[in-house]
Amino acid sequence: MLSSMSSASESQEKYFKSLEREFLKCRDIANRARSLGYDPQLETEVPAANDLAERVEVLMGVPGLAEHIRKCEHLGREEASLQVAADIAEGLVGRFENKVDAIQCAIRTAAAIITEGVVAAPLEGISQVSLAKNDDGSEYIRIYFAGPIRSAGGTAEALSVLAADYVRRKMGLAPYKPRPEEIERYVEEIALYKSLQHLQYTPTDDEIRLIVKNLPVCVDGEPTEDEEVQGYRDLERVETNRVRGGIALVIAEGLILKAPKVKKHVDKLKFDGWEFLDRIIAGSKPSDESHDEKIKPKEKFLVDLIAGRPVFGHPSRAGGFRLRYGRARNTGFAAAGIHPASMVIMDDFIATGTQLKVERPGKAAAIVPVDSIDGPTVKLLNGDVVYVDSVEKALSVRKDVSEILDNGEILINYGDFLENNHVLLPSPYVVEWWEQDLALRTADAVEVRSARDAFAVSEKYGVPLHPRYTLMWRDISADDLRHLREYISREGRVKDGLRVPVEPRSKRSLELLLLPHRVRDGVVLVDDDGSFLLLRCLGLNPDLSLKDVDIAGLDPLEAVSKMSGVKVMDRALSRIGARMGRPEKSKMREMKPPVHVLFPVGEAGGAKRSLEDAAAFTKNMNDKAGLIEVEMGRRKCPECGAMTFKCRCDCGAHTEPYYWCPDCKLEGIGGRCPRCGRPATTNMPMRIDLKGIYTSTMDSLGVRGGFEILKGVQGLISSEKTPEPLEKGVLRALHGVYVFKDGTVRYDLSDVPLTHFRPRELGLSIEKLKELGYEKDVQGRPPESLDQVFELKVQDVILSHDCSSYLIKVAGFIDDMLEKLYGLPRFYNVTREEDLVGHLVIGLAPHTSAGVLGRIIGFTGASAGYAHPFFHAAKRRNCDGDEDCVMLLMDGLINFSRSYLPDRRGGKMDAPLVLSMRIDPKEVDKESHNIDVMARYPREFYLATLEYKSPKDVEKMMDLVSGRLGTPAQYEGFLFTHDTSDIAAGPTNSAYKTLGSMEEKLRAQLELGRRLRAVDERDVAERVINSHFLPDLIGNLRAFSTQQMRCVKCGARYRRPPLSGTCPKCGGRVILTVHEGAVTKYMEVSIAIARDYGVSNYTLQRLELLSLSIKSLFENDKSKQVILSDFM
Amino acid sequence: MDGMDIVKTLASRGFIVEPDALEAIKNSDPGTLDRLLSSIDPSALTISKEDVARLKAPCVKVLSDITNNSTCIGDYDEFVGYFRDRYGRLGDMMRHRISARPIESIKKKGFSRGEKAEVSVIGMVSDVRSTSNGNRLAEIEDMTGSISVLISKDKDIFETPLLLDEVVGVTGTVKDGGLLMASSIIYPDVPNTNVPRRSEEPSAAALISDVHIGSNTFLEDRWLKFIDWLNGDYEDDRSHGLVSRLKYVVVAGDLVDGIGVYPGQEKELSILDIYEQYSKAAEYFDQFPKGLNIIITPGNHDAVRQAEPQPALPEEVRRMFKHPNITFAGNPSAVEIEGVRLLLYHGRSLDDLVSSLPGASYSRPEKAMAELLKRRHLSPIYGGKVMIAPEARDHFVIDPLPDIMHSGHVHTVGVCRYRGVTLVNSGTWQAQTEFQKRMNIQPDPAKIPIVDLHTGDVSIISFGS
C-alpha cells in the first residue's frame, strides 16, 4: 500500500515536474534569504517530503526510518505500522537512550504511519510512555494520551494501543493487571468527561469495565480538564484526580467504535488476550438499519440546535429536501448540492460552503450550488404556487412567499453512502433513470416538451411517465385524491386551462402535489399543460366528466397510474432532514488579539500590545523612554562573542542559542545542566532599549509611519523565546497583514471539492489556461472557449476574491521583505488578482503538521476554497464543513520556524513541519477512495436503491477512485453525473453572517421555520431555548457567582477579589470578568420566543425560574420587592 | 378564660382534660385552646399535658436569614465587601488569642539575616500549593497586603489542611525576602468552654432534608410511613416516647426535585411542573399533625436563586401550604426554638470540601461539617460548586455559635458532636440516582435523625421499605 512512486500519465508527470521546478526555485530563494542569518535557522524549516515514509521520518526525527517503512509497505498500511513499531522497539531502526524511549518512539511511529504522517497527534497526543509495576511485581506498559490524540481519529487511537501490545510482546513485558478501584475510576471518569466534552459514542459502564479489565496495556493520560473525579480519588497508581480526556477518547471513540477494525488485525496476527473485542462488537455497536427494515426518521442532526442557524427540514418530513443521487463536478466527498434558487428561497441562509447537518447518509455536508436539479416550490401570499428554477425568479418572488412547499432536491453521491456504510435510500424517479428505461425500449431520439408528449411517449414505448410531469402523488391521501377528482369534475370549468373555485381541501391537495397554479378572484387557474396532466392523472375526460375507473383500495400512486393509463412513479421517496451547521468561511487568520510580529512588548505595550507605545514607555518620570523589561532567549555570536536576542549579530554572523541553568547558574551549557541534570534554558529577563531598536529598524527599512499601529505580543511562549526580526513586523503592519503563532500569514477557507471547472468561473483566460498546462478539455478538444469543461489537476486550488486581495497584500509584504530586509530581488510583483495565478501555496489543516503544496489557478465569488478532493484528503479533511488555510509558499519557506512554536501541549499542531510535494492518492485519507467518478449511475443502481440494498452490494457496478488506484486513471478521466452552470451561484455569504444581532438571527431563523412546510417552528424554538439559551444562561449565572477578577491596568487575574480592593501587583483598578449583561443577554428574548411559539410548560418554567434567579441576584430587595408572578 | 370554661368547652366536644393539662392551657397564650381543638385527634378521650405541650405557641424565632434582605446588585465592590466582612468577623474571633499585625508592616520592616522574632498575622488564604520539596506554600492576605507562608512537611501543623479563602491566624518567623515560616496556625474555632443551650421542657425536633418530591426516585411509600408515624401509627414504646415529645420538623432544603437543575432532568421526573411539585409537597404537609411546628429552608433543587445565600421559598409557593405552623426561612438561616439555636444550611459546600479536604467523604458528612464549624464558616471555598451572591454581610460566617447544626444535600446521615455542638446531616427520601451510582455515592434514604432539644442527644428512626 505504501509506495514512493505514483503511477501517472506523461502529462500528469509533466504537471508534477512543473510544480516541483517552481517549488525548487522558491526554495533556493528562501534559502538564500535564510543564509543571511536573520532567522533562527540558516535554511528553510519546511522540509519537503515525497511520500508518506518521508513525512513520518521527518515528524519522528529518526534517520533511516523512511527506508525501513518502505520495506514494510507490502504488508498494508496498518500492519506495516505494527511491524515498524516492533522493529523500532527491538532496536532495528533508530538509536535511543533506553528501552522506554524506544518503546515510546515505536508506538508514536505506528500512530504516525496510520495517520499518513500528516497529523501531530502521534507527537502531541501520545505525551509519554512509561513502565510501571503490577501488584505481582511484573512490569507493564503505560501510555499517556493527551487531548490532541483526538485529531488522530478513532482508528489510529485504537491501533496505537494494539501497537503497544505488539511491542509489549516483543519486549517480553507483562500485561497490565488493573486493581478493582482503577477499573471503577475509568467508569466514573469517562462518564464525567462525557458531561464536559463531546464524545461520539457513550460507552456503557460494563463496556468500560470489560475493556479495562482485559486491555494488555494501561491506557493512561494527562489531565485535560479542570474537573476532578469525586468517587475514586487519590489512587496510588493514578497520578491525578483530574479528568484525563485521552483515556475517554481512546476507549470510547477508539477501542469501542473501531473494535471491528482492531479485531481484523488481531485475528490476522493471531494475538491472544483480545477476545473481549468480540463481546464489544456483539454488544455495543448500535446496529445500523438493516436491509429490509424500513428507514426511520433520525433526529440526531437536530441535537444542540443553535440560535440563528435554521432548520430546513425536520427528519424525513414531506416538504424537506428530496434525495437525488449523483455527483456534480463540485460535490461528493461529503459535499452535497442544492439548487441555487433553494439557497435564495431559504432567505440566503445557505451559501456555497455553508455546512448543513444532515439526517443522512453522514452527519454533515458542505453545500454547493448545482442548478441541474430541482429547485424549490413555493406558495405566495396571493395563493399562487410557483416552481422556482432560477436565482432571478427566487429573488423576484421571495418577499411574497407565504409557504415553502418543497425545498427542492439535494444531490448526494453514491460514494457518500458507501463511505458512511448507510443503506441506499430509495431513489425517486429521475430523468437519468427514465432515459435508461426508454433506451431499453427504443434507440430513437425522443423529445418531451409538454405533458401531451410525455403521455404519448409513455404510451408508445411503455415506459413510466416522464419525471418532469410526475407530481408528488404520495403526499396526499387516497381520500384527498378522490375528493380532488370529484371536486374538479363537479366545479371545474375548462377555458384557457382549468379553472376551479378555491375550496380549502382541493386547493391544499394541489399545493402538496406541487402543481404550479395561480389564484385570481377566488378561482384556481391551472395552465393548459398542467390541466392536461391533471385531467389525465385524475381520470377526467376533457369535459371534466369522470372516466369509469375503479380506484377503490388503491394508494394514490396506483390510482393515478390506473386512471391515467400509464405507469406513474414516485418522485419524492426519500426526504433528507437538515439544519444549518456552521457558516462558510473565507477570512484571514488572526490571533486574538491580532499580532504583526512575534516580538515581546510586555506590559509596556498596553492592552493593544503596541510597539510604539512600548517604545515611548517610561515607568518613572526619570527613566529613559523605551527601556523595557521582557523575557527573551539569549543567543551568542560565535564570531564576536556578543550576547543578544537577535538571530543575526550586529557583526553580521548568525548567533546560536545560549543555555544556562537558573538553579546552578552554570552558563554556556547544553540542553541539560551537567550539575543538577535539570533542563537548561535560554530564557532570561532582559532590559532592552526598544526605542533605539524601533527607530533603527524604521530607519534601516526607510519607513516613516504609514501604518496605524504595530502590534507585538505580550510575551513569547516558545521554548527558546526567539523573537522575530522587528523588520518583518513593520513591513506586515505596512501591508496590513497579521502573523500567526508560527511566523506565517494565513487565510482560512471552507473546504469544497471540485473535479472539473470552466475557465469563465475562475476568471481564467485561454492563454493563461494553456500556460498552466491545461491542454485538453474533458472531450479532448484544445482550449478555445471559456465555457469548455476542464478536469482539475489534483494540486490546483481556486480561492475566493477576498482571499486574493489578502494574498496580494501578503505578496507585497514578502517582496518588501526580500528587498528591504534580505537585500534580494522582489519575487511576486503582484498587483492584480490575475498575477497570483500560477503561484504556489501551502495548504494546511488544523491539528495537522504536514502542509500540501498547491497551485493557485483562479478565484471565485464564493466564500470557500475549491480544490480537488485529493488535495483536501491529503490534508486529512473531507468536505463536511471543515475549513483550513492557505499561505503563500515563499512565506512558509522563509518565515516559518519551529523556534516560534508555543512550548506547550498541542504547540506543534497547525504548523508546516513538513511539506508534501506531490499527491499520491494511495497515501491520502482513504475516504477519498470512495468517490464515484462516473457520468451516469446505471439503471440497476436505481433499482437496487428501491430494495434498500447496502452500498457494498452495488460497489461492483460503480466506477470509484478505489478501482483506479495505482494506474494513471487515478488522476485523470473522472466524470460527473450532474453539471452546474456556476460553481459560485447563489448568495455569497450566509444570512447568518450578514444579519446583525443574535436576536435578529433568531427571529429570521424562526420566521423561515414558520414558512417551511417541513419545519415545526415550535420545536425549533424549544430546541434553541433548551440547547442554546438555557445552557448559556445557566452557565453564565454560575460563572458570575464564581467568577475571577481582573486588573484593568496590568491584566493580572485573581481567583477572587483581593481584600485590598485594588490590584496588589500594580495598584490598578480591579474589575469583574463576568458582567450582568453577559448573564442576562438572552433572558428577555428567550421568554419572548418561548411565549410567541408556545414552547412546553417545562421549558417556560425553567426560563421563569432563571429570570427569578437573575432578578434576585441583580436587584436590591430594599428597593424593589420581587415576586414570582412578575414573570408569569 | 378560667379553668371551668375550659373544662366545659372541652367536655362539650367530648374530651376530658387532665388536671396538669388544664394548668398548662391556663398558663399558655389565649389561642391555645382553639389550636388544641383544631388539631387534636377527635377519637381521643383525654387531653394530656403532652398534648398541650406540643401546641405551645409558635416558638420558632428566625434569628437571621437573607429573605427580603438581599441588597446585592452584582457589582465589584460588593464582592470585595463580602470578603472583607468575612475577614473582619472571623478575624475578630481570633484577635484575643494572638496579637496579629498588619501584613504590610511585617514586609516593610527589614529583617536582618538570622533574626528569629516571632510574628503573628491574621489572613485570608488566597492560594495553597505544594513545593517541589513536599512542603506547602500558602499565600495569605489582609487588607494591607499579602505574604507567602511556608508550612514545612516536618511540622505538626502540616496535617491540618488549609482551605482556600478561609481565615486563619498564623504565627511564625519571617525569613529575608518576606517568607513567613509558620510555626502555628489557629482557626476561629469553637471555644473549649462552650456550653450548649438546652430546652427547659422535654421536646424534640425531627431533622430532614432532600425529600425530592417530583422525582421518579422519590420514595413515596416510606415518606407516607413517616407521615403515618407522626400521626400515631406505631406500636413500639420508643416511637411513642419520641412522637410525644416531637414538636418540630425541620427541612433543610431540596423539598422538591425541581426542574432543570441538571441536564436531562425531565427524564427522571414524575412531576414535570414545579408548582405541582410544591402543591404535592403541600398536600403531604397538610397531613402532618397540626400541632407540629415546621421549618422549611431551600436547597439547590428548590425554586429560588441558586446563588447562596438563598431566600425563603417565594410567596406563590408558600401560600400553597395550609398547615398552620410552617416557618419558611432562607438558606442558610439561624433559628431559635425553645432557647436552643439551630443553624440550618443545605450543604452545597460539602461538595467542595469532599474534593479538597483529605479524608472527607460523602459517607461521613459530619466530619466535613466539623471542619466547617472549626473554621466558623459554612462555605469558605470561593469559585467551586457553591455559587455566591455578593451580599454586604457574609451569611456563611457561623456567628453566633449554634447548639445544633443541620445540613443535608449529600443524602447520607451523619451525626457527631464537636465541642458541645450537635452536628447532624440528615439523609434523603430519594433512592440512589443514576448520577450517584456513577459517583459511587450510597445514599441513606428514609432515616430520620431526631434531636432531643433537652439533652442534645440524637436518635435515628428508620422507615424501612
mmCIF file with all atom_site columns, C-alpha atoms in Angstrom, chain A residues 33-154:
data_model
loop_
_atom_site.group_PDB
_atom_site.id
_atom_site.type_symbol
_atom_site.label_atom_id
_atom_site.label_alt_id
_atom_site.label_comp_id
_atom_site.label_asym_id
_atom_site.label_entity_id
_atom_site.label_seq_id
_atom_site.pdbx_PDB_ins_code
_atom_site.Cartn_x
_atom_site.Cartn_y
_atom_site.Cartn_z
_atom_site.occupancy
_atom_site.B_iso_or_equiv
_atom_site.pdbx_formal_charge
_atom_site.auth_seq_id
_atom_site.auth_comp_id
_atom_site.auth_asym_id
_atom_site.auth_atom_id
_atom_site.pdbx_PDB_model_num
ATOM 1   C CA . ALA A 1 33  ? 17.379  34.732 2.324  1.00 0.00 ? 33  ALA A CA 1
ATOM 2   C CA . ARG A 1 34  ? 17.749  32.399 5.252  1.00 0.00 ? 34  ARG A CA 1
ATOM 3   C CA . SER A 1 35  ? 21.501  32.137 4.790  1.00 0.00 ? 35  SER A CA 1
ATOM 4   C CA . LEU A 1 36  ? 21.800  35.804 5.737  1.00 0.00 ? 36  LEU A CA 1
ATOM 5   C CA . GLY A 1 37  ? 21.135  34.823 9.306  1.00 0.00 ? 37  GLY A CA 1
ATOM 6   C CA . TYR A 1 38  ? 18.120  36.921 10.248 1.00 0.00 ? 38  TYR A CA 1
ATOM 7   C CA . ASP A 1 39  ? 16.110  33.830 11.127 1.00 0.00 ? 39  ASP A CA 1
ATOM 8   C CA . PRO A 1 40  ? 16.556  31.145 13.769 1.00 0.00 ? 40  PRO A CA 1
ATOM 9   C CA . GLN A 1 41  ? 17.982  28.656 11.265 1.00 0.00 ? 41  GLN A CA 1
ATOM 10  C CA . LEU A 1 42  ? 20.184  29.223 8.229  1.00 0.00 ? 42  LEU A CA 1
ATOM 11  C CA . GLU A 1 43  ? 17.902  27.355 5.874  1.00 0.00 ? 43  GLU A CA 1
ATOM 12  C CA . THR A 1 44  ? 14.200  26.898 5.408  1.00 0.00 ? 44  THR A CA 1
ATOM 13  C CA . GLU A 1 45  ? 12.484  24.900 8.128  1.00 0.00 ? 45  GLU A CA 1
ATOM 14  C CA . VAL A 1 46  ? 9.807   23.389 5.892  1.00 0.00 ? 46  VAL A CA 1
ATOM 15  C CA . PRO A 1 47  ? 11.407  20.229 4.540  1.00 0.00 ? 47  PRO A CA 1
ATOM 16  C CA . ALA A 1 48  ? 9.779   18.703 1.501  1.00 0.00 ? 48  ALA A CA 1
ATOM 17  C CA . ALA A 1 49  ? 8.725   15.073 1.538  1.00 0.00 ? 49  ALA A CA 1
ATOM 18  C CA . ASN A 1 50  ? 7.905   12.950 -1.438 1.00 0.00 ? 50  ASN A CA 1
ATOM 19  C CA . ASP A 1 51  ? 5.903   10.241 0.248  1.00 0.00 ? 51  ASP A CA 1
ATOM 20  C CA . LEU A 1 52  ? 4.331   9.021  3.460  1.00 0.00 ? 52  LEU A CA 1
ATOM 21  C CA . ALA A 1 53  ? 7.504   7.316  4.645  1.00 0.00 ? 53  ALA A CA 1
ATOM 22  C CA . GLU A 1 54  ? 9.480   10.526 4.389  1.00 0.00 ? 54  GLU A CA 1
ATOM 23  C CA . ARG A 1 55  ? 6.798   12.503 6.173  1.00 0.00 ? 55  ARG A CA 1
ATOM 24  C CA . VAL A 1 56  ? 6.866   10.050 9.064  1.00 0.00 ? 56  VAL A CA 1
ATOM 25  C CA . GLU A 1 57  ? 10.637  10.204 9.217  1.00 0.00 ? 57  GLU A CA 1
ATOM 26  C CA . VAL A 1 58  ? 10.603  13.991 9.373  1.00 0.00 ? 58  VAL A CA 1
ATOM 27  C CA . LEU A 1 59  ? 7.889   14.002 12.047 1.00 0.00 ? 59  LEU A CA 1
ATOM 28  C CA . MET A 1 60  ? 9.601   11.422 14.218 1.00 0.00 ? 60  MET A CA 1
ATOM 29  C CA . GLY A 1 61  ? 13.102  12.731 13.580 1.00 0.00 ? 61  GLY A CA 1
ATOM 30  C CA . VAL A 1 62  ? 14.578  9.224  13.297 1.00 0.00 ? 62  VAL A CA 1
ATOM 31  C CA . PRO A 1 63  ? 17.085  8.959  10.450 1.00 0.00 ? 63  PRO A CA 1
ATOM 32  C CA . GLY A 1 64  ? 16.638  5.922  8.251  1.00 0.00 ? 64  GLY A CA 1
ATOM 33  C CA . LEU A 1 65  ? 13.032  5.432  9.273  1.00 0.00 ? 65  LEU A CA 1
ATOM 34  C CA . ALA A 1 66  ? 11.611  6.208  5.826  1.00 0.00 ? 66  ALA A CA 1
ATOM 35  C CA . GLU A 1 67  ? 13.596  3.482  4.176  1.00 0.00 ? 67  GLU A CA 1
ATOM 36  C CA . HIS A 1 68  ? 12.528  0.985  6.781  1.00 0.00 ? 68  HIS A CA 1
ATOM 37  C CA . ILE A 1 69  ? 8.883   1.922  6.364  1.00 0.00 ? 69  ILE A CA 1
ATOM 38  C CA . ARG A 1 70  ? 9.124   1.428  2.619  1.00 0.00 ? 70  ARG A CA 1
ATOM 39  C CA . LYS A 1 71  ? 10.491  -2.055 3.233  1.00 0.00 ? 71  LYS A CA 1
ATOM 40  C CA . CYS A 1 72  ? 7.379   -2.942 5.188  1.00 0.00 ? 72  CYS A CA 1
ATOM 41  C CA . GLU A 1 73  ? 4.901   -1.341 2.804  1.00 0.00 ? 73  GLU A CA 1
ATOM 42  C CA . HIS A 1 74  ? 3.888   -4.617 1.172  1.00 0.00 ? 74  HIS A CA 1
ATOM 43  C CA . LEU A 1 75  ? 2.138   -5.537 4.429  1.00 0.00 ? 75  LEU A CA 1
ATOM 44  C CA . GLY A 1 76  ? -0.516  -2.888 4.006  1.00 0.00 ? 76  GLY A CA 1
ATOM 45  C CA . ARG A 1 77  ? -0.567  0.329  5.987  1.00 0.00 ? 77  ARG A CA 1
ATOM 46  C CA . GLU A 1 78  ? -1.948  -0.919 9.314  1.00 0.00 ? 78  GLU A CA 1
ATOM 47  C CA . GLU A 1 79  ? 0.180   -3.994 9.598  1.00 0.00 ? 79  GLU A CA 1
ATOM 48  C CA . ALA A 1 80  ? 3.220   -2.166 8.324  1.00 0.00 ? 80  ALA A CA 1
ATOM 49  C CA . SER A 1 81  ? 2.723   0.239  11.220 1.00 0.00 ? 81  SER A CA 1
ATOM 50  C CA . LEU A 1 82  ? 2.773   -2.612 13.726 1.00 0.00 ? 82  LEU A CA 1
ATOM 51  C CA . GLN A 1 83  ? 5.833   -4.194 12.142 1.00 0.00 ? 83  GLN A CA 1
ATOM 52  C CA . VAL A 1 84  ? 7.768   -0.935 12.063 1.00 0.00 ? 84  VAL A CA 1
ATOM 53  C CA . ALA A 1 85  ? 6.834   -0.319 15.707 1.00 0.00 ? 85  ALA A CA 1
ATOM 54  C CA . ALA A 1 86  ? 8.134   -3.725 16.740 1.00 0.00 ? 86  ALA A CA 1
ATOM 55  C CA . ASP A 1 87  ? 11.340  -3.150 14.796 1.00 0.00 ? 87  ASP A CA 1
ATOM 56  C CA . ILE A 1 88  ? 11.952  0.187  16.462 1.00 0.00 ? 88  ILE A CA 1
ATOM 57  C CA . ALA A 1 89  ? 11.338  -1.271 19.907 1.00 0.00 ? 89  ALA A CA 1
ATOM 58  C CA . GLU A 1 90  ? 13.770  -4.068 19.178 1.00 0.00 ? 90  GLU A CA 1
ATOM 59  C CA . GLY A 1 91  ? 16.422  -1.622 18.103 1.00 0.00 ? 91  GLY A CA 1
ATOM 60  C CA . LEU A 1 92  ? 16.492  -2.380 14.371 1.00 0.00 ? 92  LEU A CA 1
ATOM 61  C CA . VAL A 1 93  ? 15.916  1.274  13.492 1.00 0.00 ? 93  VAL A CA 1
ATOM 62  C CA . GLY A 1 94  ? 16.986  4.408  15.328 1.00 0.00 ? 94  GLY A CA 1
ATOM 63  C CA . ARG A 1 95  ? 19.113  4.876  18.415 1.00 0.00 ? 95  ARG A CA 1
ATOM 64  C CA . PHE A 1 96  ? 17.642  5.519  21.837 1.00 0.00 ? 96  PHE A CA 1
ATOM 65  C CA . GLU A 1 97  ? 18.998  6.191  25.295 1.00 0.00 ? 97  GLU A CA 1
ATOM 66  C CA . ASN A 1 98  ? 16.912  3.478  26.859 1.00 0.00 ? 98  ASN A CA 1
ATOM 67  C CA . LYS A 1 99  ? 14.205  0.887  26.413 1.00 0.00 ? 99  LYS A CA 1
ATOM 68  C CA . VAL A 1 100 ? 11.354  3.208  27.354 1.00 0.00 ? 100 VAL A CA 1
ATOM 69  C CA . ASP A 1 101 ? 12.372  5.834  24.792 1.00 0.00 ? 101 ASP A CA 1
ATOM 70  C CA . ALA A 1 102 ? 12.471  3.160  22.103 1.00 0.00 ? 102 ALA A CA 1
ATOM 71  C CA . ILE A 1 103 ? 9.016   1.884  23.080 1.00 0.00 ? 103 ILE A CA 1
ATOM 72  C CA . GLN A 1 104 ? 7.673   5.416  23.088 1.00 0.00 ? 104 GLN A CA 1
ATOM 73  C CA . CYS A 1 105 ? 9.042   6.123  19.620 1.00 0.00 ? 105 CYS A CA 1
ATOM 74  C CA . ALA A 1 106 ? 7.721   2.774  18.383 1.00 0.00 ? 106 ALA A CA 1
ATOM 75  C CA . ILE A 1 107 ? 4.150   3.498  19.470 1.00 0.00 ? 107 ILE A CA 1
ATOM 76  C CA . ARG A 1 108 ? 4.252   7.032  18.124 1.00 0.00 ? 108 ARG A CA 1
ATOM 77  C CA . THR A 1 109 ? 5.606   5.859  14.788 1.00 0.00 ? 109 THR A CA 1
ATOM 78  C CA . ALA A 1 110 ? 2.808   3.329  14.449 1.00 0.00 ? 110 ALA A CA 1
ATOM 79  C CA . ALA A 1 111 ? 0.277   6.107  15.014 1.00 0.00 ? 111 ALA A CA 1
ATOM 80  C CA . ALA A 1 112 ? 2.112   8.346  12.532 1.00 0.00 ? 112 ALA A CA 1
ATOM 81  C CA . ILE A 1 113 ? 2.017   5.741  9.769  1.00 0.00 ? 113 ILE A CA 1
ATOM 82  C CA . ILE A 1 114 ? -1.689  5.123  10.267 1.00 0.00 ? 114 ILE A CA 1
ATOM 83  C CA . THR A 1 115 ? -2.356  8.853  10.078 1.00 0.00 ? 115 THR A CA 1
ATOM 84  C CA . GLU A 1 116 ? -0.323  9.171  6.862  1.00 0.00 ? 116 GLU A CA 1
ATOM 85  C CA . GLY A 1 117 ? 2.356   11.194 8.584  1.00 0.00 ? 117 GLY A CA 1
ATOM 86  C CA . VAL A 1 118 ? 0.077   14.208 8.457  1.00 0.00 ? 118 VAL A CA 1
ATOM 87  C CA . VAL A 1 119 ? -1.271  14.856 11.940 1.00 0.00 ? 119 VAL A CA 1
ATOM 88  C CA . ALA A 1 120 ? 0.570   15.991 15.022 1.00 0.00 ? 120 ALA A CA 1
ATOM 89  C CA . ALA A 1 121 ? -1.292  13.525 17.216 1.00 0.00 ? 121 ALA A CA 1
ATOM 90  C CA . PRO A 1 122 ? 1.499   10.936 17.381 1.00 0.00 ? 122 PRO A CA 1
ATOM 91  C CA . LEU A 1 123 ? 3.756   13.575 18.913 1.00 0.00 ? 123 LEU A CA 1
ATOM 92  C CA . GLU A 1 124 ? 1.233   15.627 20.825 1.00 0.00 ? 124 GLU A CA 1
ATOM 93  C CA . GLY A 1 125 ? -1.445  13.099 21.599 1.00 0.00 ? 125 GLY A CA 1
ATOM 94  C CA . ILE A 1 126 ? 0.834   10.383 22.947 1.00 0.00 ? 126 ILE A CA 1
ATOM 95  C CA . SER A 1 127 ? 2.580   12.503 25.516 1.00 0.00 ? 127 SER A CA 1
ATOM 96  C CA . GLN A 1 128 ? 4.583   9.831  27.255 1.00 0.00 ? 128 GLN A CA 1
ATOM 97  C CA . VAL A 1 129 ? 5.125   6.107  27.604 1.00 0.00 ? 129 VAL A CA 1
ATOM 98  C CA . SER A 1 130 ? 6.422   4.604  30.803 1.00 0.00 ? 130 SER A CA 1
ATOM 99  C CA . LEU A 1 131 ? 6.775   1.277  32.559 1.00 0.00 ? 131 LEU A CA 1
ATOM 100 C CA . ALA A 1 132 ? 5.044   0.512  35.850 1.00 0.00 ? 132 ALA A CA 1
ATOM 101 C CA . LYS A 1 133 ? 4.679   -2.457 38.150 1.00 0.00 ? 133 LYS A CA 1
ATOM 102 C CA . ASN A 1 134 ? 1.771   -4.815 38.628 1.00 0.00 ? 134 ASN A CA 1
ATOM 103 C CA . ASP A 1 135 ? 0.970   -5.982 42.124 1.00 0.00 ? 135 ASP A CA 1
ATOM 104 C CA . ASP A 1 136 ? 2.868   -9.184 41.381 1.00 0.00 ? 136 ASP A CA 1
ATOM 105 C CA . GLY A 1 137 ? 5.967   -7.159 40.581 1.00 0.00 ? 137 GLY A CA 1
ATOM 106 C CA . SER A 1 138 ? 5.872   -7.672 36.812 1.00 0.00 ? 138 SER A CA 1
ATOM 107 C CA . GLU A 1 139 ? 6.312   -4.675 34.506 1.00 0.00 ? 139 GLU A CA 1
ATOM 108 C CA . TYR A 1 140 ? 3.632   -3.321 32.204 1.00 0.00 ? 140 TYR A CA 1
ATOM 109 C CA . ILE A 1 141 ? 3.405   -0.531 29.624 1.00 0.00 ? 141 ILE A CA 1
ATOM 110 C CA . ARG A 1 142 ? 1.566   2.642  30.392 1.00 0.00 ? 142 ARG A CA 1
ATOM 111 C CA . ILE A 1 143 ? 0.708   5.038  27.544 1.00 0.00 ? 143 ILE A CA 1
ATOM 112 C CA . TYR A 1 144 ? -0.248  8.599  28.380 1.00 0.00 ? 144 TYR A CA 1
ATOM 113 C CA . PHE A 1 145 ? -2.717  10.022 25.907 1.00 0.00 ? 145 PHE A CA 1
ATOM 114 C CA . ALA A 1 146 ? -3.298  13.761 25.739 1.00 0.00 ? 146 ALA A CA 1
ATOM 115 C CA . GLY A 1 147 ? -6.043  15.903 24.250 1.00 0.00 ? 147 GLY A CA 1
ATOM 116 C CA . PRO A 1 148 ? -4.580  16.190 20.714 1.00 0.00 ? 148 PRO A CA 1
ATOM 117 C CA . ILE A 1 149 ? -4.980  12.427 20.235 1.00 0.00 ? 149 ILE A CA 1
ATOM 118 C CA . ARG A 1 150 ? -8.488  13.380 19.124 1.00 0.00 ? 150 ARG A CA 1
ATOM 119 C CA . SER A 1 151 ? -7.111  14.571 15.799 1.00 0.00 ? 151 SER A CA 1
ATOM 120 C CA . ALA A 1 152 ? -5.704  11.123 15.022 1.00 0.00 ? 152 ALA A CA 1
ATOM 121 C CA . GLY A 1 153 ? -9.200  9.694  14.786 1.00 0.00 ? 153 GLY A CA 1
ATOM 122 C CA . GLY A 1 154 ? -10.607 6.543  16.346 1.00 0.00 ? 154 GLY A CA 1
#
